[in-house]
Every structure is written in structure tokens, then in C-alpha cells.
mmCIF file of C-alpha atoms in Angstrom:
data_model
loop_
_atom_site.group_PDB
_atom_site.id
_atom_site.type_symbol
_atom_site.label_atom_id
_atom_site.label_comp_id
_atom_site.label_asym_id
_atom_site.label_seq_id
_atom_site.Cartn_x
_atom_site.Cartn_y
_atom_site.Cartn_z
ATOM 1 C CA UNK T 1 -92.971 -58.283 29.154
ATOM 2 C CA UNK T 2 -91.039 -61.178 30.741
ATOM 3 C CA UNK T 3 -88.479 -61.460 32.721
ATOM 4 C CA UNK T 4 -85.514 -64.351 32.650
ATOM 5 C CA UNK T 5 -83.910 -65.094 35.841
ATOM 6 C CA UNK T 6 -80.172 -66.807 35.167
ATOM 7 C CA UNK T 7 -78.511 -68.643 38.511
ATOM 8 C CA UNK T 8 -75.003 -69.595 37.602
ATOM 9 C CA UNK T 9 -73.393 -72.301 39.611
ATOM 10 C CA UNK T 10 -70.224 -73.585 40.031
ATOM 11 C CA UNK T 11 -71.083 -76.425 36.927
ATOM 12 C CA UNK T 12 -74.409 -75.358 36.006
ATOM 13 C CA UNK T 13 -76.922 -72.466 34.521
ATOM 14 C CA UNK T 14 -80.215 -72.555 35.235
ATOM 15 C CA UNK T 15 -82.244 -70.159 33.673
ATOM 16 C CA UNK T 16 -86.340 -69.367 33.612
ATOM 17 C CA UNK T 17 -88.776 -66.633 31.800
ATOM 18 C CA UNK T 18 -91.249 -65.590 34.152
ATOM 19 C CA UNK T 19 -94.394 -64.378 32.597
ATOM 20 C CA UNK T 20 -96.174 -63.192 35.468
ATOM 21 C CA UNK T 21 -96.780 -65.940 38.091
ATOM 22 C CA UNK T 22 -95.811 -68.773 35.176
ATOM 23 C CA UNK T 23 -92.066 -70.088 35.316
ATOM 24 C CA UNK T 24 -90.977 -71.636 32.171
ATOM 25 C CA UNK T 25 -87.524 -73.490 32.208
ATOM 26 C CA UNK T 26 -85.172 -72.554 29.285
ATOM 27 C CA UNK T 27 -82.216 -74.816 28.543
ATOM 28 C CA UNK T 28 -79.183 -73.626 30.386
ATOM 29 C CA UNK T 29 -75.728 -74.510 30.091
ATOM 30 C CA UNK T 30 -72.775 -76.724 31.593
ATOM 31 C CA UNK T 31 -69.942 -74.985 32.231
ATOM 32 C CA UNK T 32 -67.363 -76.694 34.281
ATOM 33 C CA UNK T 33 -66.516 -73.512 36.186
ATOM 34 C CA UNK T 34 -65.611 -75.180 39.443
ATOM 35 C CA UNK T 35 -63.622 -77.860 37.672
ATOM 36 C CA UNK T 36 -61.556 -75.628 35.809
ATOM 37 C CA UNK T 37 -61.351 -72.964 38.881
ATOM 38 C CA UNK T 38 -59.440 -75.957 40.591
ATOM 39 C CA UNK T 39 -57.325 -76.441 37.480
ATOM 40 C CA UNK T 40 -56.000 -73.372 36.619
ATOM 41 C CA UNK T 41 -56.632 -71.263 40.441
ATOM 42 C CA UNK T 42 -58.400 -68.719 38.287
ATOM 43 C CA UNK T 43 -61.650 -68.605 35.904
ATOM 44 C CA UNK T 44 -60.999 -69.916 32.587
ATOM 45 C CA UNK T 45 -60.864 -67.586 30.162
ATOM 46 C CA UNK T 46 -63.151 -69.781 27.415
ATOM 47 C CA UNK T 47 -65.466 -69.979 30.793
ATOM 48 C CA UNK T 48 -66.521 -66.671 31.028
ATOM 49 C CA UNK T 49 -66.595 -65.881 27.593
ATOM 50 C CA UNK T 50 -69.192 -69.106 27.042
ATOM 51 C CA UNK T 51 -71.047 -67.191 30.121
ATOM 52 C CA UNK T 52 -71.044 -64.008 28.413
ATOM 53 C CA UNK T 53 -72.408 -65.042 25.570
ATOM 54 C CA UNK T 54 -75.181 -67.347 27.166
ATOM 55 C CA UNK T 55 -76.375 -63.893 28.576
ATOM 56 C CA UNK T 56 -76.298 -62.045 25.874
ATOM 57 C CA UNK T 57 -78.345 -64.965 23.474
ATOM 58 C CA UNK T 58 -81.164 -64.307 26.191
ATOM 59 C CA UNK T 59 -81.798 -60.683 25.511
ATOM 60 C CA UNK T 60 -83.856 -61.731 22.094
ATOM 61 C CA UNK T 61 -85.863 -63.344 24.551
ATOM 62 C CA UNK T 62 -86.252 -60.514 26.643
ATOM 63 C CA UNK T 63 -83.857 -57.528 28.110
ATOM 64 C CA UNK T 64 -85.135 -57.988 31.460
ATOM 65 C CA UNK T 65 -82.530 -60.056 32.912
ATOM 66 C CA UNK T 66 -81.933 -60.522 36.418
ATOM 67 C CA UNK T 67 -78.570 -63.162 36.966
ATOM 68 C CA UNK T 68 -77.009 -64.456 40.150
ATOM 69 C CA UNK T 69 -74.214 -66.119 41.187
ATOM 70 C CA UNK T 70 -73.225 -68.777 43.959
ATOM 71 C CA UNK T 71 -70.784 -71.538 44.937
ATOM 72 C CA UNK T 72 -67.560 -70.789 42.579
ATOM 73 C CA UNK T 73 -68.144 -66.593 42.468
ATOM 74 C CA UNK T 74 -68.086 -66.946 46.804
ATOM 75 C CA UNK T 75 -64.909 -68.142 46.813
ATOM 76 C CA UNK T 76 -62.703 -65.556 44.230
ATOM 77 C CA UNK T 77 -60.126 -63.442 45.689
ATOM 78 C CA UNK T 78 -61.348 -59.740 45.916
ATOM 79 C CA UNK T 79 -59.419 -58.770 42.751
ATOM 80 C CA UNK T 80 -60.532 -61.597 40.860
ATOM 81 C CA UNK T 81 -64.078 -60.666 41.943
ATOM 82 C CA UNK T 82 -63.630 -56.849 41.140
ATOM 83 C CA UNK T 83 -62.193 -57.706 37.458
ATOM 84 C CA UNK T 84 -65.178 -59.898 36.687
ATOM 85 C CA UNK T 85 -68.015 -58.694 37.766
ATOM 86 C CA UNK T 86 -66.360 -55.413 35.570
ATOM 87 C CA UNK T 87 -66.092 -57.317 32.907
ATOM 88 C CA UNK T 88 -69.496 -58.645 33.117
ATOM 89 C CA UNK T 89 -70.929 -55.797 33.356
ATOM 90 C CA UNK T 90 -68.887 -54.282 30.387
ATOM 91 C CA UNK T 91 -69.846 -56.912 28.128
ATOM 92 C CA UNK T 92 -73.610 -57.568 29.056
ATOM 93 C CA UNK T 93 -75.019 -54.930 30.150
ATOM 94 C CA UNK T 94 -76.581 -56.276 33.488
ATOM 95 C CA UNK T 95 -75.253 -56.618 37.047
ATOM 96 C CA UNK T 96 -73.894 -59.767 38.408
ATOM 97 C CA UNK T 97 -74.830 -60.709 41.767
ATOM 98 C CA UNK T 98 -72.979 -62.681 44.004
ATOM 99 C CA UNK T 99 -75.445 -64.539 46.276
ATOM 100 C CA UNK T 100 -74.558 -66.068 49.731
ATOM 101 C CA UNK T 101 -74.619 -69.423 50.426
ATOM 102 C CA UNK T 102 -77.670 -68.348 53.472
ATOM 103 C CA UNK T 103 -79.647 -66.267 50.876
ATOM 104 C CA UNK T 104 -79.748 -69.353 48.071
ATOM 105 C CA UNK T 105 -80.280 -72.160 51.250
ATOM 106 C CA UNK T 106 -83.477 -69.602 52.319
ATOM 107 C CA UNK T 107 -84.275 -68.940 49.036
ATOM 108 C CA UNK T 108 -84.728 -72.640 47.678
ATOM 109 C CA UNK T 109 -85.951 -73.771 50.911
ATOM 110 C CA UNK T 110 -88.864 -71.668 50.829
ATOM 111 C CA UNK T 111 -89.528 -71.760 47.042
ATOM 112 C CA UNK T 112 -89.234 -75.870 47.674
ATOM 113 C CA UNK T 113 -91.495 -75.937 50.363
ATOM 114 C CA UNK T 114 -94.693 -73.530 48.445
ATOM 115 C CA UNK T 115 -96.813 -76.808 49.275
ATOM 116 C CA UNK T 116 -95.580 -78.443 52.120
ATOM 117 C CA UNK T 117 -97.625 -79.192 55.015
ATOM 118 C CA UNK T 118 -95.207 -81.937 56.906
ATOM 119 C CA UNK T 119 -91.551 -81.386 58.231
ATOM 120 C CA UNK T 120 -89.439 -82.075 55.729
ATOM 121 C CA UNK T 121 -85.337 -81.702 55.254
ATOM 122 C CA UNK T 122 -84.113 -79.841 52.104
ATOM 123 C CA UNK T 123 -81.034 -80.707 50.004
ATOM 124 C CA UNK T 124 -79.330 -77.892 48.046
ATOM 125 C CA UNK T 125 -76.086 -79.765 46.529
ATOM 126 C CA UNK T 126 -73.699 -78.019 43.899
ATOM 127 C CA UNK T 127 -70.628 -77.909 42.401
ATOM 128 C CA UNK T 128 -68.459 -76.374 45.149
ATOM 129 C CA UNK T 129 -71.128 -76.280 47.861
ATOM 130 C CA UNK T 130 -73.723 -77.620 49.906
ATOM 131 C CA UNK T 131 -77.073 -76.317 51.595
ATOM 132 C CA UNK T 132 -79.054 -78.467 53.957
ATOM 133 C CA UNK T 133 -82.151 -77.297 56.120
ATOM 134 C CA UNK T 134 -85.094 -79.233 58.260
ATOM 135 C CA UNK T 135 -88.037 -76.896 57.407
ATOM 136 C CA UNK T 136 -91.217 -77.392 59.741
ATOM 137 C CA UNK T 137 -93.441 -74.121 58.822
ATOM 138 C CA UNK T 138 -90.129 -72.515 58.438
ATOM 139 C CA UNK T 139 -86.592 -73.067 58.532
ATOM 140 C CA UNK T 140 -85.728 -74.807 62.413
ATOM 141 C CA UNK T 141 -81.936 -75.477 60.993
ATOM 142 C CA UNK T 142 -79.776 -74.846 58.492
ATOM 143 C CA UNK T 143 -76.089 -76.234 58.107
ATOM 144 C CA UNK T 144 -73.892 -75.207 54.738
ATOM 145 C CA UNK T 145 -70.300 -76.892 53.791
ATOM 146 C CA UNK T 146 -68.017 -75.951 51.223
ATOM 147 C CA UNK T 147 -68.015 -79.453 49.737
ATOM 148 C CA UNK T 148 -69.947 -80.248 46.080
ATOM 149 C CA UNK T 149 -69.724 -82.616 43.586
ATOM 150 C CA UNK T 150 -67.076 -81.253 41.752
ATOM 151 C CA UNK T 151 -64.779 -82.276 45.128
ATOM 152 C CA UNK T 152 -65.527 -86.192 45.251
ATOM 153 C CA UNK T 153 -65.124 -86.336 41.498
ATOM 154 C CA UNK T 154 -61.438 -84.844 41.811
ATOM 155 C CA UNK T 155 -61.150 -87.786 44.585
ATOM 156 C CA UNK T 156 -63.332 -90.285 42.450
ATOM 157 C CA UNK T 157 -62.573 -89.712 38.474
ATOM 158 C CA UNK T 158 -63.865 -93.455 37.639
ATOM 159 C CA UNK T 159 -67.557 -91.816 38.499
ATOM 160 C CA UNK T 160 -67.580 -90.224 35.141
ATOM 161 C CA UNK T 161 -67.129 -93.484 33.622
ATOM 162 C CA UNK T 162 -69.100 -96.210 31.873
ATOM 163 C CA UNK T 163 -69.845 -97.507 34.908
ATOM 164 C CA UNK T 164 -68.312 -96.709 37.892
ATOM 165 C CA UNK T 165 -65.132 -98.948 39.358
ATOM 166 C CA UNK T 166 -65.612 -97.186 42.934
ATOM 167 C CA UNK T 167 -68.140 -98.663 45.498
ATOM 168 C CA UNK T 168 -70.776 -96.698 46.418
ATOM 169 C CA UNK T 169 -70.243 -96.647 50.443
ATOM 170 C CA UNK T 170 -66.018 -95.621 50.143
ATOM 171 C CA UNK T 171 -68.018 -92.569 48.682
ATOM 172 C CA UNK T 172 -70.412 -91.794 50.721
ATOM 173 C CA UNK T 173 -67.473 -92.308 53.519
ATOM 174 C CA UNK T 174 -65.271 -89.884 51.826
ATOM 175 C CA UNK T 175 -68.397 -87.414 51.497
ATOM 176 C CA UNK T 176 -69.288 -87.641 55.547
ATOM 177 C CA UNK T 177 -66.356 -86.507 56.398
ATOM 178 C CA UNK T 178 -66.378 -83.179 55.020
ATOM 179 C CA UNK T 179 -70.120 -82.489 55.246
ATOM 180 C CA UNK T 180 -71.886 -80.887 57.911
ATOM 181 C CA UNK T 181 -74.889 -82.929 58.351
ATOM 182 C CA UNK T 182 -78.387 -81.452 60.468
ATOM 183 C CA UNK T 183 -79.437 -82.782 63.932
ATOM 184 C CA UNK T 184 -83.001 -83.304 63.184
ATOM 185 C CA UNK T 185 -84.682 -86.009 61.512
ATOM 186 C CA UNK T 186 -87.454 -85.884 58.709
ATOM 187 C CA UNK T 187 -89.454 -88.409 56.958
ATOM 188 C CA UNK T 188 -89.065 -86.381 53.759
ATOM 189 C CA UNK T 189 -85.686 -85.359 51.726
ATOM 190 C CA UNK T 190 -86.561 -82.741 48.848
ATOM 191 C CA UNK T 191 -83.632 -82.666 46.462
ATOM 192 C CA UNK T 192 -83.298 -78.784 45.049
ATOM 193 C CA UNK T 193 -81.393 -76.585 43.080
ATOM 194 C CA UNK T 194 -82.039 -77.979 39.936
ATOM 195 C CA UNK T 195 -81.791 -81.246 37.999
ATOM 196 C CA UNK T 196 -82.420 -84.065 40.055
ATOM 197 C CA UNK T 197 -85.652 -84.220 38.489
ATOM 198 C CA UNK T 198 -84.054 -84.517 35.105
ATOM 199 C CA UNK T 199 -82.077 -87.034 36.131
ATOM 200 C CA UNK T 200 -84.351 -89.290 37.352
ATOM 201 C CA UNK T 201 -86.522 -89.166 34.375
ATOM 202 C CA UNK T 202 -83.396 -89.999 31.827
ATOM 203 C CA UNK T 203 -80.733 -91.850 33.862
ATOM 204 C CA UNK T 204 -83.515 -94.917 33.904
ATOM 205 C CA UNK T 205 -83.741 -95.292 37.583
ATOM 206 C CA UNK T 206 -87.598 -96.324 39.305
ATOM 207 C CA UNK T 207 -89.950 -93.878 40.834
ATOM 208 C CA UNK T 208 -93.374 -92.736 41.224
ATOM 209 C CA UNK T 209 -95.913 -89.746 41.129
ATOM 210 C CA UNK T 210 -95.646 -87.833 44.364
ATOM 211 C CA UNK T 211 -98.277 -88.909 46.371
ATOM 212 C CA UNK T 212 -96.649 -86.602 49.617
ATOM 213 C CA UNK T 213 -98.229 -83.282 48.216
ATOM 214 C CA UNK T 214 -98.872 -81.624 45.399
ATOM 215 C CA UNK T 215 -96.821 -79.002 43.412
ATOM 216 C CA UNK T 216 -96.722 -78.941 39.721
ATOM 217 C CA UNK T 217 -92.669 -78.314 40.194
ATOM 218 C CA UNK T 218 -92.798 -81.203 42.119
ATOM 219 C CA UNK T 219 -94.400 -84.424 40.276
ATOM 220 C CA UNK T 220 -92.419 -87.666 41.075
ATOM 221 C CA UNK T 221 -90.844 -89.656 44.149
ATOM 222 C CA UNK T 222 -89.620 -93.008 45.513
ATOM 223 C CA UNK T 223 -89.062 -94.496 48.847
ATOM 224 C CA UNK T 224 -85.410 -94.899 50.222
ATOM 225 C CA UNK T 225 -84.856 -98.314 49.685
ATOM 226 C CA UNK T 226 -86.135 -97.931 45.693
ATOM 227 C CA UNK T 227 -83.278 -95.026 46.113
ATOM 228 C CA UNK T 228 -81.188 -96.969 48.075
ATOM 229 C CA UNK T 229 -81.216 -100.160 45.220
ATOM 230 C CA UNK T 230 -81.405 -97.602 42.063
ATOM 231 C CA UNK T 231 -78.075 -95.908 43.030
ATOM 232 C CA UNK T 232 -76.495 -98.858 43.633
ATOM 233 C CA UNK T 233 -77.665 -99.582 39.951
ATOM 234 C CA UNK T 234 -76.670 -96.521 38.945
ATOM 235 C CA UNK T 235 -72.972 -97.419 39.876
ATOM 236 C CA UNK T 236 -72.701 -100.749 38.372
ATOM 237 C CA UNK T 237 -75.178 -101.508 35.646
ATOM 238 C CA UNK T 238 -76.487 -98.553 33.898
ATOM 239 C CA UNK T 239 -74.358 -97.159 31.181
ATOM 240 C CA UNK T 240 -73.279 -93.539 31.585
ATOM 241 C CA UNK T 241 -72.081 -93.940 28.045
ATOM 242 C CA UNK T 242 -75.396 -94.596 26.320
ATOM 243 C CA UNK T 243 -77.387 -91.678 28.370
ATOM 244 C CA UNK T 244 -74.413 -89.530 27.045
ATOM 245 C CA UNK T 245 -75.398 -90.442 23.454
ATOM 246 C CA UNK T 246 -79.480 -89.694 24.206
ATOM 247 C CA UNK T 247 -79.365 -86.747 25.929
ATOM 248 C CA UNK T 248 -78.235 -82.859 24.700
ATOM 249 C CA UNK T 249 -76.343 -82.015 27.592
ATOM 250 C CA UNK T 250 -73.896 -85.196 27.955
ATOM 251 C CA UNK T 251 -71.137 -82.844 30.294
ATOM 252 C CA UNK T 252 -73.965 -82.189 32.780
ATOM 253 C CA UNK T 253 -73.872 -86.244 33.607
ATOM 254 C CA UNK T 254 -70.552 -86.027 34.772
ATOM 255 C CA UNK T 255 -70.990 -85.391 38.129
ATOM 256 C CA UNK T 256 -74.621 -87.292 38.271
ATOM 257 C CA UNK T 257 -73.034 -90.874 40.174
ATOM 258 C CA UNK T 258 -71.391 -88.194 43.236
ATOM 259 C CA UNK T 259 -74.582 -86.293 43.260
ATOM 260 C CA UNK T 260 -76.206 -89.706 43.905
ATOM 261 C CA UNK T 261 -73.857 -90.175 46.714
ATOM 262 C CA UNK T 262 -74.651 -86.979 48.605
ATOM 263 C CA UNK T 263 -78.180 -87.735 48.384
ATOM 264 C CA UNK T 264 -78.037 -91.123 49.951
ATOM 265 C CA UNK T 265 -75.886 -89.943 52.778
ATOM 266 C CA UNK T 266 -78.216 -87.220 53.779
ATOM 267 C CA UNK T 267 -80.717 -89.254 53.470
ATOM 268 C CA UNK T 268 -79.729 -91.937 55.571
ATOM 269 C CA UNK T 269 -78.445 -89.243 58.310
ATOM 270 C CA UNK T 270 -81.938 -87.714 58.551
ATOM 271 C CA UNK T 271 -83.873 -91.108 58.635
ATOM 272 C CA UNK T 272 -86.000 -90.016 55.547
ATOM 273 C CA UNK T 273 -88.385 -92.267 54.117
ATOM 274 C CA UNK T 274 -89.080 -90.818 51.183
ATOM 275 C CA UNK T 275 -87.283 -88.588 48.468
ATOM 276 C CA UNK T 276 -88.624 -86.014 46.301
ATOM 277 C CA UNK T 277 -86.595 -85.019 43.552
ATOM 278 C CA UNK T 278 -87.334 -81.741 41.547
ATOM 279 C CA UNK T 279 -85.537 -79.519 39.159
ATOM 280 C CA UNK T 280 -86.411 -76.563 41.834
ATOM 281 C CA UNK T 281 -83.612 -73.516 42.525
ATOM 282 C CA UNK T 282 -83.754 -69.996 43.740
ATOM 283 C CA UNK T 283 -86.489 -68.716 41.417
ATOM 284 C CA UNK T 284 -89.151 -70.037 43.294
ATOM 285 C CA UNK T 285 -87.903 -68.314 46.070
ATOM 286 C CA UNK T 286 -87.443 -65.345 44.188
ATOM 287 C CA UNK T 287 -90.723 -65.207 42.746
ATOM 288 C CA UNK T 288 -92.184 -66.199 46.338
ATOM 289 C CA UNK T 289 -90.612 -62.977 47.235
ATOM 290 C CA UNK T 290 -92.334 -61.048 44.508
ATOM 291 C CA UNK T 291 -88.789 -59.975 43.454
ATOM 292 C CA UNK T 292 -88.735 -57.506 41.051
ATOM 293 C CA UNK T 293 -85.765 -55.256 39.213
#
């Protein structure tokens, strides 16, 4: 029998079937929690019924459902957390678990770092959140901020464009002033908690296999300046528009050009040389854990 894991972010669901050892990724859904949160100071209605019924598709799948919650569900007002995580449980069936921002940094670090033999800095960015830890045979520092990508694109709406009108840099200005950056340097950034895989392989920007180490969850890489010159591309020449049409999940782009932005100034603060970008999140952590209902 397998088991589905479902993490629920503050834009995002990721959710894998975990057939003993083997993860297999199952499409998840965008749901602009965060963005909507900020809208209407409460969960939209339409929100957590689409949420509801995402779980409930999964259980011809399999009834073994484990789902957790971070960025967006940390930040409700006891009441509001009370009602729906009632409601949830009314209308699913399963428990919804509210995860901390230290569990899901230690979780993804860990489950990013299976393979890892060098020091290496790991970057957890959300919606409404953001995890960053040096790992060197385990995890030397760890700083969180309540800062995602949901944030610069209320102070940047042009990213969501065609192609963006705002310079890169007044960005990444805007971002390092609200995020809480580590002390310690590493040659290597791994970019976790899901997608920045995916969106290397479809937005059209350069890299190459990952030559660093080697983890099946982890294939592909560039060097910084290859990052450095493919966001800037990202901003001004490559049409958000026409990877809209291609791809099934055109509202998970929106926040892809502020995403890019984090990235580059972590990066840059850290002195990394090279980036690794993989669609990695808790479950590898989980399943590191042998975690088990």
C-alpha cells in the first residue's frame, strides 16, 4: 500500500506517493493562499474548498494520507486556526498539521543534503516565508524570515508580466532588507522546497548536469554567473506570456521572476559558485526519518 504525503504552502501543493523507499511526484496544485490571505485578512472561502477537494481526489490513489502545512497556516489567528483545521478534518477525514518554520528548514535541509559530501548553504523560499541554512555534516546555522515571494510581488506587480518593467537589482534591494541572511559562506546554493527544478527546465534559461554530486532528485546545475546572466534574461527577454500558454500550471509562474530574485541575493551573500536547483521539499526529510502514520 502507498502512502501520499501532501505539503501545502502558502501558493503551492506539493504532493508524492511513496511506495516504499520510491518517491513519485504527483501534480499538485496552485492555490494563491497567501495572496488572497493578504486580500481578504482571512482564507478564502473558494481556497479551502479547492484544498479540500485536492485531498479528497487523492484517496482513489490511496487512503493513506499524511498532509502538512507551513508558511500561510503559521500565521492564522488561534480561532481561525481552530475553525479550519475542524473543518478539515470534518470534510477529509485526515489531520492537518501545522509544521514550524524549524521543523520544514531541518526537514528539507537534511532530505536536500542525502548526498552531500561538501559544505553547502540551503535555500527554502515560499510564499510567505523563508528558510536558509549552511549545512557542513549537519546544520552549523540556520536563519528563517517571514518574507516570500508573495511579499515582493505585492511591492513588484509588473513581475507577473510579459516581461518585467522592474530592474532586477531595485529587487533584490527591496528583498535584503527584510531577509535575514547567514554568516557563513559556501561554494554551493541548493534551491529546495519544490519547483526550481521545474522551472529551470521550462522557463528556457541555461544549465547543466550536476557534476557536484550525485542524487537522482538532484540532476542539473549552473555556475553563478550563467545564473547571474539567465535571470537577468529572465526579466527582460523571455516571455512569461508564451511559457503561460506551454505549460499546465500557468498561475504557478506568477511568482517565478521574485523567486529568481531571492535566489540571486542569497547567492551573492554566501559567495556561492554554483547553484543546484531541485524540485526537493519536506518528504525527503520525512522519508529520511522513516516517518510513518
Amino acid at each position: 500500500m502507498s502512502k501520499i504525503i501532501v505539503e501545502v504552502g502558502s501558493t503551492c501543493t506539493k504532493v508524492d506517493e511513496i511506495d516504499g523507499n520510491n518517491i513519485k511526484k504527483l501534480e499538485g496544485k496552485t492555490i494563491q493562499l497567501k495572496k488572497h490571505y493578504n486580500e481578504d485578512k482571512c482564507l478564502r472561502e473558494s481556497d479551502i474548498k479547492e484544498l479540500i477537494k485536492s485531498i479528497n481526489e487523492l484517496k482513489s490513489i490511496s487512503k493513506d494520507i499524511y498532509v502538512c502545512g507551513t508558511s500561510i497556516f503559521r500565521t492564522l489567528n488561534e480561532q481561525e486556526r481552530i475553525d479550519f483545521l475542524n473543518r478539515f478534518k470534518n470534510e477529509t477525514g485526515y489531520d492537518f498539521h501545522i509544521i514550524s518554520q524549524e521543523e520544514e528548514n531541518q526537514l528539507t535541509v537534511y532530505g536536500s543534503t542525502r548526498f552531500v559530501q561538501d559544505k553547502v548553504c540551503v535555500f527554502i523560499g515560499g510564499g510567505g516565508s523563508t528558510e536558509i541554512a549552511i549545512y557542513d555534516n549537519d546544520i552549523k546555522e540556520s536563519v528563517n524570515s517571514k518574507i516570500g515571494v508573495i511579499d515582493v510581488m505585492q511591492q513588484f506587480p509588473d513581475l507577473s508580466e510579459d516581461f518585467a518593467t522592474t530592474n532586477i537589482e531595485d529587487v533584490k534591494t527591496y528583498i535584503k532588507q527584510k531577509l535575514n541572511l547567514p554568516k557563513e559562506k559556501a561554494d554551493i546554493l541548493i534551491l529546495s522546497g519544490g519547483g526550481h527544478e521545474k522551472f529551470a527546465r521550462l522557463s528556457g534559461i541555461k544549465y547543466e548536469c550536476n557534476t557536484l554530486y550525485n542524487d537522482k532528485a538532484s540532476p542539473i546545475m549552473m555556475d553563478i554567473e550563467t545564473r547571474k546572466n539567465e535571470t537577468d534574461r529572465y526579466y527582460k527577454a523571455i516571455s512569461l506570456d508564451e511559457i503561460r500558454k506551454k505549460v499546465t500550471d500557468p498561475d504557478w509562474w506568477y511568482a517565478t521572476r521574485a523567486m529568481c530574485a531571492f535566489v540571486l541575493v542569497v547567492a551573492e551573500e554566501i559567495g556561492a559558485k554554483y547553484i543546484v536547483p531541485t524540485d526537493i521539499a519536506m518528504v525527503y526529510g520525512i522519508l529520511n526519518k522513516e516517518f510513518r502514520n
